[in-house]
Short mmCIF file of C-alpha atoms and ligand atoms in Angstrom, two decimals:
data_model
loop_
_atom_site.label_atom_id
_atom_site.label_comp_id
_atom_site.label_asym_id
_atom_site.label_seq_id
_atom_site.Cartn_x
_atom_site.Cartn_y
_atom_site.Cartn_z
CA UNK A 146 99.67 65.24 121.84
CA UNK A 147 96.04 66.28 121.56
CA UNK A 148 94.62 67.68 118.36
CA UNK A 149 94.27 71.06 120.07
CA UNK A 150 97.92 71.13 121.06
CA UNK A 151 98.98 70.16 117.56
CA UNK A 152 96.63 72.83 116.15
CA UNK A 153 98.10 75.45 118.44
CA UNK A 154 101.63 74.65 117.28
CA UNK A 155 101.01 74.68 113.57
CA UNK A 156 97.83 76.46 112.55
CA UNK A 157 97.01 80.12 111.97
CA UNK A 158 93.20 80.43 111.82
CA UNK A 159 91.28 82.99 109.72
CA UNK A 160 89.88 86.13 111.39
CA UNK A 161 91.22 84.87 114.71
CA UNK A 162 93.55 86.78 117.05
CA UNK A 163 96.56 84.62 117.93
CA UNK A 164 96.16 85.58 121.58
CA UNK A 165 93.04 85.64 123.68
CA UNK A 166 90.76 83.68 121.37
CA UNK A 167 88.75 80.75 122.60
CA UNK A 168 90.24 77.43 121.51
CA UNK A 169 88.89 76.02 118.26
CA UNK A 170 86.50 73.10 118.62
CA UNK A 171 87.84 69.85 117.19
CA UNK A 172 85.19 68.33 114.93
CA UNK A 173 85.06 64.73 113.84
CA UNK A 174 82.17 64.86 111.39
CA UNK A 175 79.11 66.78 110.28
CA UNK A 176 75.75 65.76 108.89
CA UNK A 177 72.75 67.88 107.93
CA UNK A 178 72.76 70.99 110.13
CA UNK A 179 74.77 69.25 112.87
CA UNK A 180 78.46 69.48 113.66
CA UNK A 181 79.83 66.69 115.89
CA UNK A 182 82.71 67.49 118.22
CA UNK A 183 85.51 65.23 119.36
CA UNK A 184 84.18 65.30 122.92
CA UNK A 185 80.78 64.00 121.87
CA UNK A 186 78.74 67.20 121.61
CA UNK A 187 76.64 68.27 118.67
CA UNK A 188 76.23 71.84 117.47
CA UNK A 189 73.55 73.27 115.19
CA UNK A 190 75.17 75.19 112.32
CA UNK A 191 72.77 78.16 112.10
CA UNK A 192 75.10 80.25 109.88
CA UNK A 193 75.80 77.64 107.19
CA UNK A 194 79.51 77.65 108.09
CA UNK A 195 80.18 81.25 107.01
CA UNK A 196 77.23 81.30 104.61
CA UNK A 197 78.39 78.54 102.29
CA UNK A 198 76.28 75.48 103.09
CA UNK A 199 72.94 75.01 101.32
CA UNK A 200 71.87 71.38 101.67
CA UNK A 201 73.39 70.32 104.98
CA UNK A 202 76.86 68.96 105.68
CA UNK A 203 78.35 65.86 104.06
CA UNK A 204 75.38 65.55 101.72
CA UNK A 205 75.59 62.04 100.20
CA UNK A 206 74.46 63.17 96.74
CA UNK A 207 77.19 65.82 96.50
CA UNK A 208 79.75 63.48 98.10
CA UNK A 209 78.98 60.79 95.50
CA UNK A 210 79.34 63.29 92.66
CA UNK A 211 82.75 64.41 93.97
CA UNK A 212 83.98 60.83 94.46
CA UNK A 213 82.84 59.80 90.99
CA UNK A 214 84.55 62.82 89.46
CA UNK A 215 87.74 62.19 91.46
CA UNK A 216 87.98 58.73 89.91
CA UNK A 217 87.38 60.07 86.38
CA UNK A 218 89.20 63.39 85.96
CA UNK A 219 90.39 65.12 89.11
CA UNK A 220 92.04 68.14 87.53
CA UNK A 221 93.53 69.47 84.33
CA UNK A 222 95.04 72.77 83.25
CA UNK A 223 92.12 74.89 81.97
CA UNK A 224 94.09 76.84 79.38
CA UNK A 225 93.97 74.73 76.24
CA UNK A 226 91.72 72.05 77.75
CA UNK A 227 88.08 71.74 78.74
CA UNK A 228 85.77 69.18 80.35
CA UNK A 229 82.14 68.25 80.80
CA UNK A 230 81.65 69.35 84.46
CA UNK A 231 82.86 72.91 83.71
CA UNK A 232 80.88 73.28 80.48
CA UNK A 233 77.73 71.80 81.96
CA UNK A 234 77.93 74.06 85.02
CA UNK A 235 78.48 77.15 82.86
CA UNK A 236 75.52 76.26 80.60
CA UNK A 237 73.26 75.75 83.59
CA UNK A 238 74.35 78.94 85.35
CA UNK A 239 73.83 81.01 82.22
CA UNK A 240 70.31 79.61 82.06
CA UNK A 241 69.32 80.51 85.61
CA UNK A 242 71.21 83.80 86.04
CA UNK A 243 68.98 86.90 85.97
CA UNK A 244 70.15 88.54 82.75
CA UNK A 245 71.37 87.58 79.33
CA UNK A 246 74.79 86.62 80.63
CA UNK A 247 76.96 85.10 77.95
CA UNK A 248 80.18 83.85 79.53
CA UNK A 249 81.41 82.27 82.73
CA UNK A 250 84.94 82.81 84.05
CA UNK A 251 86.00 80.40 86.79
CA UNK A 252 88.19 81.12 89.79
CA UNK A 253 88.64 79.85 93.34
CA UNK A 254 86.54 81.82 95.82
CA UNK A 255 84.49 84.95 96.39
CA UNK A 256 87.46 87.30 96.58
CA UNK A 257 88.91 86.03 93.31
CA UNK A 258 85.47 86.23 91.66
CA UNK A 259 85.46 89.93 92.65
CA UNK A 260 89.06 90.47 91.49
CA UNK A 261 88.17 88.97 88.13
CA UNK A 262 85.07 91.20 87.87
CA UNK A 263 87.07 94.36 88.65
CA UNK A 264 89.85 93.45 86.24
CA UNK A 265 87.33 92.62 83.51
CA UNK A 266 85.62 95.98 83.99
CA UNK A 267 88.91 97.90 83.99
CA UNK A 268 90.27 96.10 80.94
CA UNK A 269 86.94 96.51 79.17
CA UNK A 270 87.53 100.28 79.03
CA UNK A 271 91.25 99.80 78.31
CA UNK A 272 90.53 97.51 75.38
CA UNK A 273 87.83 99.85 74.13
CA UNK A 274 90.40 102.67 74.07
CA UNK A 275 88.49 104.71 76.67
CA UNK A 276 91.04 106.21 79.03
CA UNK A 277 89.05 108.66 81.12
CA UNK A 278 86.90 106.07 82.90
CA UNK A 279 89.05 105.11 85.87
CA UNK A 280 86.86 105.53 88.94
CA UNK A 281 85.20 102.69 90.79
CA UNK A 282 82.12 103.37 92.91
CA UNK A 283 81.03 101.22 95.86
CA UNK A 284 78.71 101.51 98.85
CA UNK A 285 79.67 102.42 102.40
CA UNK A 286 79.87 99.28 104.54
CA UNK A 287 80.66 97.06 101.56
CA UNK A 288 82.53 93.79 101.96
CA UNK A 289 83.84 92.13 98.82
CA UNK A 290 86.65 89.93 100.13
CA UNK A 291 90.17 90.02 101.53
CA UNK A 292 92.44 90.27 98.48
CA UNK A 293 93.72 93.71 97.49
CA UNK A 294 91.21 94.68 94.84
CA UNK A 295 88.37 93.31 96.93
CA UNK A 296 89.66 95.17 100.01
CA UNK A 297 89.95 98.37 97.98
CA UNK A 298 86.26 98.34 97.05
CA UNK A 299 85.28 97.42 100.62
CA UNK A 300 84.65 99.59 103.65
CA UNK A 301 87.90 100.97 105.06
CA UNK A 302 87.35 99.30 108.41
CA UNK A 303 89.84 98.80 111.25
CA UNK A 304 90.33 95.29 109.86
CA UNK A 305 92.19 96.47 106.79
CA UNK A 306 93.84 99.55 108.35
CA UNK A 307 97.37 98.06 107.94
CA UNK A 308 96.80 97.99 104.17
CA UNK A 309 95.07 101.35 103.72
CA UNK A 310 98.10 102.89 102.02
CA UNK A 311 98.14 100.14 99.43
CA UNK A 312 94.46 100.16 98.44
CA UNK A 313 93.38 101.95 95.27
CA UNK A 314 91.06 104.91 95.49
CA UNK A 315 87.34 104.24 95.40
CA UNK A 316 84.33 106.57 95.63
CA UNK A 317 82.00 105.39 98.35
CA UNK A 318 78.32 106.26 98.31
CA UNK A 319 76.39 106.46 101.58
CA UNK A 320 74.51 103.28 102.42
CA UNK A 321 70.76 103.53 101.64
CA UNK A 322 69.76 103.24 105.28
CA UNK A 323 66.16 102.16 104.82
CA UNK A 324 65.57 98.64 103.71
CA UNK A 325 61.89 97.94 103.59
CA UNK A 326 59.96 98.72 100.40
CA UNK A 327 57.40 100.64 102.42
CA UNK A 328 59.94 102.76 104.28
CA UNK A 329 60.10 105.51 101.71
CA UNK A 330 56.37 105.95 102.15
CA UNK A 331 57.30 106.93 105.71
CA UNK A 332 56.10 103.70 107.24
CA UNK A 333 59.25 102.36 108.79
CA UNK A 334 61.84 105.06 108.75
CA UNK A 335 62.28 108.68 109.67
CA UNK A 336 62.10 111.21 106.82
CA UNK A 337 65.75 111.97 107.53
CA UNK A 338 66.69 108.51 106.36
CA UNK A 339 64.67 108.91 103.19
CA UNK A 340 66.39 112.27 102.72
CA UNK A 341 69.60 110.25 102.82
CA UNK A 342 68.41 108.30 99.85
CA UNK A 343 67.85 111.49 97.87
CA UNK A 344 71.35 112.64 98.80
CA UNK A 345 72.76 109.29 97.78
CA UNK A 346 71.11 109.39 94.37
CA UNK A 347 72.18 112.94 93.59
CA UNK A 348 75.71 112.18 94.76
CA UNK A 349 75.87 109.20 92.41
CA UNK A 350 74.40 111.18 89.52
CA UNK A 351 77.00 113.90 90.10
CA UNK A 352 79.85 111.37 90.05
CA UNK A 353 78.42 109.65 87.00
CA UNK A 354 78.06 112.95 85.12
CA UNK A 355 81.83 113.44 85.33
CA UNK A 356 82.08 110.61 82.80
CA UNK A 357 84.96 109.14 84.79
CA UNK A 358 83.22 106.23 86.46
CA UNK A 359 84.22 102.83 85.08
CA UNK A 360 82.20 100.55 87.32
CA UNK A 361 79.80 100.35 90.22
CA UNK A 362 80.10 97.34 92.54
CA UNK A 363 77.45 96.42 95.09
CA UNK A 364 76.04 93.63 97.21
CA UNK A 365 72.42 93.55 96.03
CA UNK A 366 69.83 94.10 98.80
CA UNK A 367 71.90 92.69 101.67
CA UNK A 368 75.36 93.71 102.87
CA UNK A 369 76.49 90.59 104.67
CA UNK A 370 79.65 91.32 106.61
CA UNK A 371 78.61 94.82 107.67
CA UNK A 372 75.83 93.27 109.74
CA UNK A 373 73.23 91.88 107.32
CA UNK A 374 72.22 95.43 106.44
CA UNK A 375 69.37 95.49 103.98
CA UNK A 376 68.12 98.03 101.48
CA UNK A 377 65.28 98.07 99.05
CA UNK A 378 65.27 96.87 95.45
CA UNK A 379 63.63 100.18 94.48
CA UNK A 380 66.64 102.17 95.65
CA UNK A 381 69.08 99.76 94.03
CA UNK A 382 67.09 100.02 90.81
CA UNK A 383 67.46 103.79 90.89
CA UNK A 384 71.22 103.44 91.37
CA UNK A 385 71.45 100.96 88.51
CA UNK A 386 69.34 103.24 86.35
CA UNK A 387 71.80 106.10 86.89
CA UNK A 388 74.75 103.78 86.23
CA UNK A 389 73.28 102.55 82.97
CA UNK A 390 72.38 106.04 81.83
CA UNK A 391 76.06 106.99 82.07
CA UNK A 392 77.48 103.77 80.66
CA UNK A 393 78.91 102.52 83.97
CA UNK A 394 79.57 98.78 84.30
CA UNK A 395 77.42 97.29 87.07
CA UNK A 396 78.99 94.50 89.11
CA UNK A 397 76.64 92.55 91.38
CA UNK A 398 78.55 90.76 94.13
CA UNK A 399 76.16 87.88 94.84
CA UNK A 400 78.80 85.81 96.62
CA UNK A 401 76.59 85.74 99.72
CA UNK A 402 73.11 86.47 98.28
CA UNK A 403 73.30 83.93 95.46
CA UNK A 404 71.57 80.55 95.30
CA UNK A 405 68.36 81.28 97.16
CA UNK A 406 69.51 83.15 100.27
CA UNK A 407 67.21 86.13 99.67
CA UNK A 408 64.21 83.96 98.78
CA UNK A 409 64.84 84.02 95.05
CA UNK A 410 67.71 82.26 93.29
CA UNK A 411 69.58 85.58 92.96
CA UNK A 412 68.96 88.91 94.70
CA UNK A 413 69.32 90.68 91.35
CA UNK A 414 65.99 89.11 90.35
CA UNK A 415 64.24 91.63 92.61
CA UNK A 416 65.49 94.49 90.43
CA UNK A 417 64.34 95.64 87.02
CA UNK A 418 67.82 96.75 86.01
CA UNK A 419 70.33 93.93 85.69
CA UNK A 420 74.09 93.86 86.27
CA UNK A 421 76.67 93.45 83.50
CA UNK A 422 78.85 91.25 85.68
CA UNK A 423 77.89 88.95 88.55
CA UNK A 424 80.15 87.31 91.15
CA UNK A 425 79.26 83.97 92.72
CA UNK A 426 80.92 81.64 95.19
CA UNK A 427 79.86 80.60 98.71
CA UNK A 428 76.69 78.57 97.93
CA UNK A 429 77.87 77.61 94.45
CA UNK A 430 79.08 74.13 95.40
CA UNK A 431 76.53 73.80 98.19
CA UNK A 432 79.40 74.66 100.52
CA UNK A 433 81.43 71.56 99.67
CA UNK A 434 84.36 72.88 97.65
CA UNK A 435 86.02 76.20 96.91
CA UNK A 436 84.91 77.65 93.57
CA UNK A 437 84.27 81.12 92.21
CA UNK A 438 82.38 82.30 89.15
CA UNK A 439 82.37 85.65 87.39
CA UNK A 440 79.72 85.78 84.69
CA UNK A 441 79.37 88.65 82.23
CA UNK A 442 77.16 89.78 79.38
CA UNK A 443 78.16 89.75 75.75
CA UNK A 444 78.70 93.50 75.86
CA UNK A 445 81.58 92.98 78.33
CA UNK A 446 83.11 90.20 76.23
CA UNK A 447 83.08 92.21 73.01
CA UNK A 448 86.27 94.34 73.37
CA UNK A 449 88.20 91.19 74.36
CA UNK A 450 87.26 89.42 71.10
CA UNK A 451 90.10 90.75 68.97
CA UNK A 452 93.08 89.48 67.00
CA UNK A 453 95.41 91.73 69.02
CA UNK A 454 96.94 89.41 71.62
CA UNK A 455 97.37 92.34 74.01
CA UNK A 456 93.56 92.52 74.34
CA UNK A 457 93.56 89.09 76.01
CA UNK A 458 92.31 88.78 79.58
CA UNK A 459 95.56 87.57 81.13
CA UNK A 460 94.16 86.12 84.31
CA UNK A 461 93.99 82.58 85.61
CA UNK A 462 94.50 80.35 88.62
CA UNK A 463 96.16 76.95 88.85
CA UNK A 464 92.87 75.36 89.84
CA UNK A 465 90.60 77.27 87.46
CA UNK A 466 87.44 75.21 86.83
CA UNK A 467 88.62 72.33 88.99
CA UNK A 468 86.48 69.34 87.90
CA UNK A 469 85.79 68.19 91.47
CA UNK A 470 84.48 71.63 92.41
CA UNK A 471 82.42 71.83 89.22
CA UNK A 472 80.98 68.37 89.91
CA UNK A 473 80.03 69.46 93.43
CA UNK A 474 78.40 72.60 92.00
CA UNK A 475 76.42 70.60 89.44
CA UNK A 476 75.21 68.25 92.17
CA UNK A 477 74.30 71.19 94.41
CA UNK A 478 72.30 72.77 91.57
CA UNK A 479 70.41 69.49 91.08
CA UNK A 480 69.36 69.66 94.72
CA UNK A 481 68.69 73.40 94.77
CA UNK A 482 66.36 73.36 91.78
CA UNK A 483 64.19 70.57 93.15
CA UNK A 484 60.72 71.74 94.25
CA UNK A 485 61.33 70.44 97.80
CA UNK A 486 64.33 72.71 98.22
CA UNK A 487 62.57 75.77 96.82
CA UNK A 488 59.64 75.19 99.14
CA UNK A 489 62.01 74.81 102.11
CA UNK A 490 63.46 78.21 101.23
CA UNK A 491 59.95 79.69 101.23
CA UNK A 492 59.12 77.96 104.53
CA UNK A 493 62.25 79.33 106.22
CA UNK A 494 61.42 82.82 104.92
CA UNK A 495 57.92 82.57 106.40
CA UNK A 496 59.22 81.24 109.72
CA UNK A 497 61.63 84.19 109.90
CA UNK A 498 58.77 86.63 109.29
CA UNK A 499 56.70 84.98 112.03
CA UNK A 500 59.58 85.21 114.48
CA UNK A 501 60.17 88.82 113.43
CA UNK A 502 56.57 89.68 114.29
CA UNK A 503 56.91 87.87 117.60
CA UNK A 504 60.20 89.41 118.73
CA UNK A 505 60.11 92.86 117.14
CA UNK A 506 58.69 94.66 120.18
CA UNK A 507 61.08 93.09 122.68
CA UNK A 508 62.68 95.86 124.74
CA UNK A 509 66.12 94.57 123.83
CA UNK A 510 65.47 94.62 120.09
CA UNK A 511 66.44 97.71 118.13
CA UNK A 512 65.57 96.38 114.70
CA UNK A 513 64.75 93.08 113.03
CA UNK A 514 65.49 92.57 109.35
CA UNK A 515 64.37 89.69 107.17
CA UNK A 516 65.13 88.90 103.57
CA UNK A 517 64.29 85.39 102.40
CA UNK A 518 66.27 82.90 104.50
CA UNK A 519 68.31 85.67 106.18
CA UNK A 520 67.16 86.84 109.60
CA UNK A 521 69.03 89.59 111.46
CA UNK A 522 68.32 91.11 114.84
CA UNK A 523 70.05 94.19 116.15
CA UNK A 524 70.32 94.19 119.92
CA UNK A 525 69.40 97.38 121.74
CA UNK A 526 72.44 98.33 123.75
CA UNK A 527 73.59 101.21 125.86
CA UNK A 528 77.22 100.22 125.87
CA UNK A 529 80.16 101.58 123.97
CA UNK A 530 81.49 100.06 120.78
CA UNK A 531 84.37 98.51 122.69
CA UNK A 532 81.97 96.62 124.92
CA UNK A 533 80.28 95.13 121.93
CA UNK A 534 83.37 93.57 120.52
CA UNK A 535 83.51 91.71 123.79
CA UNK A 536 79.77 91.06 123.85
CA UNK A 537 80.14 89.53 120.44
CA UNK A 538 82.61 86.96 121.78
CA UNK A 539 80.44 86.54 124.82
CA UNK A 540 77.36 85.82 122.69
CA UNK A 541 79.31 83.49 120.42
CA UNK A 542 80.35 81.28 123.34
CA UNK A 543 76.95 81.73 125.00
CA UNK A 544 75.20 80.15 122.00
CA UNK A 545 77.92 77.52 121.48
CA UNK A 546 77.41 76.39 125.06
CA UNK A 547 73.77 75.87 124.13
CA UNK A 548 74.78 73.81 121.13
CA UNK A 549 74.11 76.46 118.48
CA UNK A 550 76.62 78.07 116.14
CA UNK A 551 75.75 81.75 115.77
CA UNK A 552 78.46 84.31 115.08
CA UNK A 553 77.14 87.80 115.77
CA UNK A 554 78.43 90.75 113.73
CA UNK A 555 78.88 93.52 116.30
CA UNK A 556 75.49 93.74 118.03
CA UNK A 557 73.71 91.94 115.18
CA UNK A 558 72.69 88.34 115.76
CA UNK A 559 71.74 86.72 112.49
CA UNK A 560 70.48 83.36 111.27
CA UNK A 561 71.47 82.12 107.83
CA UNK A 562 70.68 78.42 107.93
CA UNK A 563 71.25 75.54 105.54
CA UNK A 564 67.97 74.99 103.67
CA UNK A 565 67.56 71.48 105.09
CA UNK A 566 67.04 72.84 108.61
CA UNK A 567 63.88 71.28 110.10
CA UNK A 568 61.15 73.52 111.56
CA UNK A 569 61.89 72.21 115.07
CA UNK A 570 65.60 72.92 114.65
CA UNK A 571 64.88 76.45 113.46
CA UNK A 572 62.60 76.92 116.47
CA UNK A 573 65.49 75.90 118.75
CA UNK A 574 67.51 78.77 117.33
CA UNK A 575 64.66 81.29 117.73
CA UNK A 576 64.09 80.11 121.31
CA UNK A 577 67.78 80.45 122.17
CA UNK A 578 67.81 84.02 120.82
CA UNK A 579 64.68 84.93 122.77
CA UNK A 580 66.07 83.46 126.00
CA UNK A 581 69.30 85.41 125.41
CA UNK A 582 67.34 88.65 124.97
CA UNK A 583 65.37 88.00 128.14
CA UNK A 584 68.55 87.29 130.08
CA UNK A 585 70.05 90.58 128.93
CA UNK A 586 67.53 92.45 131.07
CA UNK A 587 66.38 96.00 130.38
CA UNK A 588 68.58 98.52 128.61
CA UNK A 589 69.50 101.13 131.24
CA UNK A 590 69.33 104.22 129.06
CA UNK A 591 68.64 105.13 125.46
CA UNK A 592 72.15 105.97 124.27
CA UNK A 593 72.82 104.65 120.80
CA UNK A 594 75.71 102.55 119.80
CA UNK A 595 77.09 101.89 116.37
CA UNK A 596 79.42 99.01 116.82
CA UNK A 597 81.49 98.10 113.80
CA UNK A 598 80.61 94.72 112.51
CA UNK A 599 83.20 92.02 112.64
CA UNK A 600 83.25 88.98 110.46
C1 PLP B 833 82.36 86.24 101.64
C2 PLP B 833 82.19 87.29 100.62
C3 PLP B 833 83.21 87.55 99.70
C4 PLP B 833 84.55 86.87 99.75
O1 PLP B 833 84.44 85.51 99.49
P1 PLP B 833 85.63 84.53 99.96
O2 PLP B 833 85.27 83.22 99.36
O3 PLP B 833 85.59 84.53 101.45
O4 PLP B 833 86.90 85.08 99.43
C5 PLP B 833 82.98 88.50 98.72
N1 PLP B 833 81.81 89.15 98.67
C6 PLP B 833 80.81 88.92 99.53
C7 PLP B 833 79.52 89.68 99.39
C8 PLP B 833 80.97 87.99 100.54
O5 PLP B 833 79.99 87.79 101.43
#
């Protein structure tokens, strides 16, 4: 039986309809930005395998670190025990994180990092004996993961409709539609959009004034899953300023933006006001192993530091601080912090800006957005939402046939490459996108379409 037949019998793939989906591609290996298929093709991974890969696939330095760790201490219960890889990683993260964070709590992935952050914030007020702060505030279009707490603070999209009745109540603020620092000066956006920002701020202030808001959770500067939507650090700073004025815990979900994606190590570095809690995962191990981190400031830790056993944070996972994952993360950090890697990040950011300038006026382009190594292009379309869910699949296979892995979100084609991508490889991706736009022809009328993004 072929691998595909065996897969079809036994596997349920993520975010994949069981009927009508294209067959998965059997891979035999991967190296650098290239994925090698069973039938001898190679595919350029232009989205870092769902935004996780930083240094290319099967990186020998990370592989060696994992192998060495596997032969030394593969795993141990993390309640009552500790080990060098976990302590070293925590020390290093606390050094590079953009605030005086004081503790690291380990978990398994981005969703669990968010769950831990939410539970920490809720129990912070509980332990402090404050019972009127129960509301959580998030942004429209947010994506924070697929577990229940994470779904609750995320956009109520068609994807979690079956669970709507089970999600806790959250106050959603309108998304700050403009993204470029100059837009509020009227350079890039209509005044209406800037008016939206004023509405957003007063809405938040109003909520905050009630004294009932426990925490504010946000993806700093870029909302990934909702279509790489970007907003300015100035606006985020104003939101954080309001939150801090009213003693609201700020949770930065940097699961996607962390580790250099936005051009700096963390997106929160672009803001003056810093979060109290930060969530990390995806790039943490360079994309090699599953690992989540929730770091918090000393202020958050304080009400947990009590004799009363009932003030304990009763949360943990079987594989908390898995030594192999921590070893991979330490190795990935070694690579990330090298000058060569940081200059590759800057070079990718510049290449994106150059391509933005080149493609911005294309008749099929509605908007181009760049933030560090993230490039997103919204296709001008006249079709209905429904069409675009199909176009998305169409574009996905279109690019795959050309040997490039791109996975559009609705009508947004984005590039989020591993940092080791060579200039010529990046150019291949730009060229493929430009050819695709040319092949689309002219939009037939000016009707607007707001297709929901799809992961
Ligand atoms: C992917 C993502 C998550 C969820 O991470 P998983 O590891 O997939 O559970 C949470 N928040 C953001 C911003 C993400 O992009």
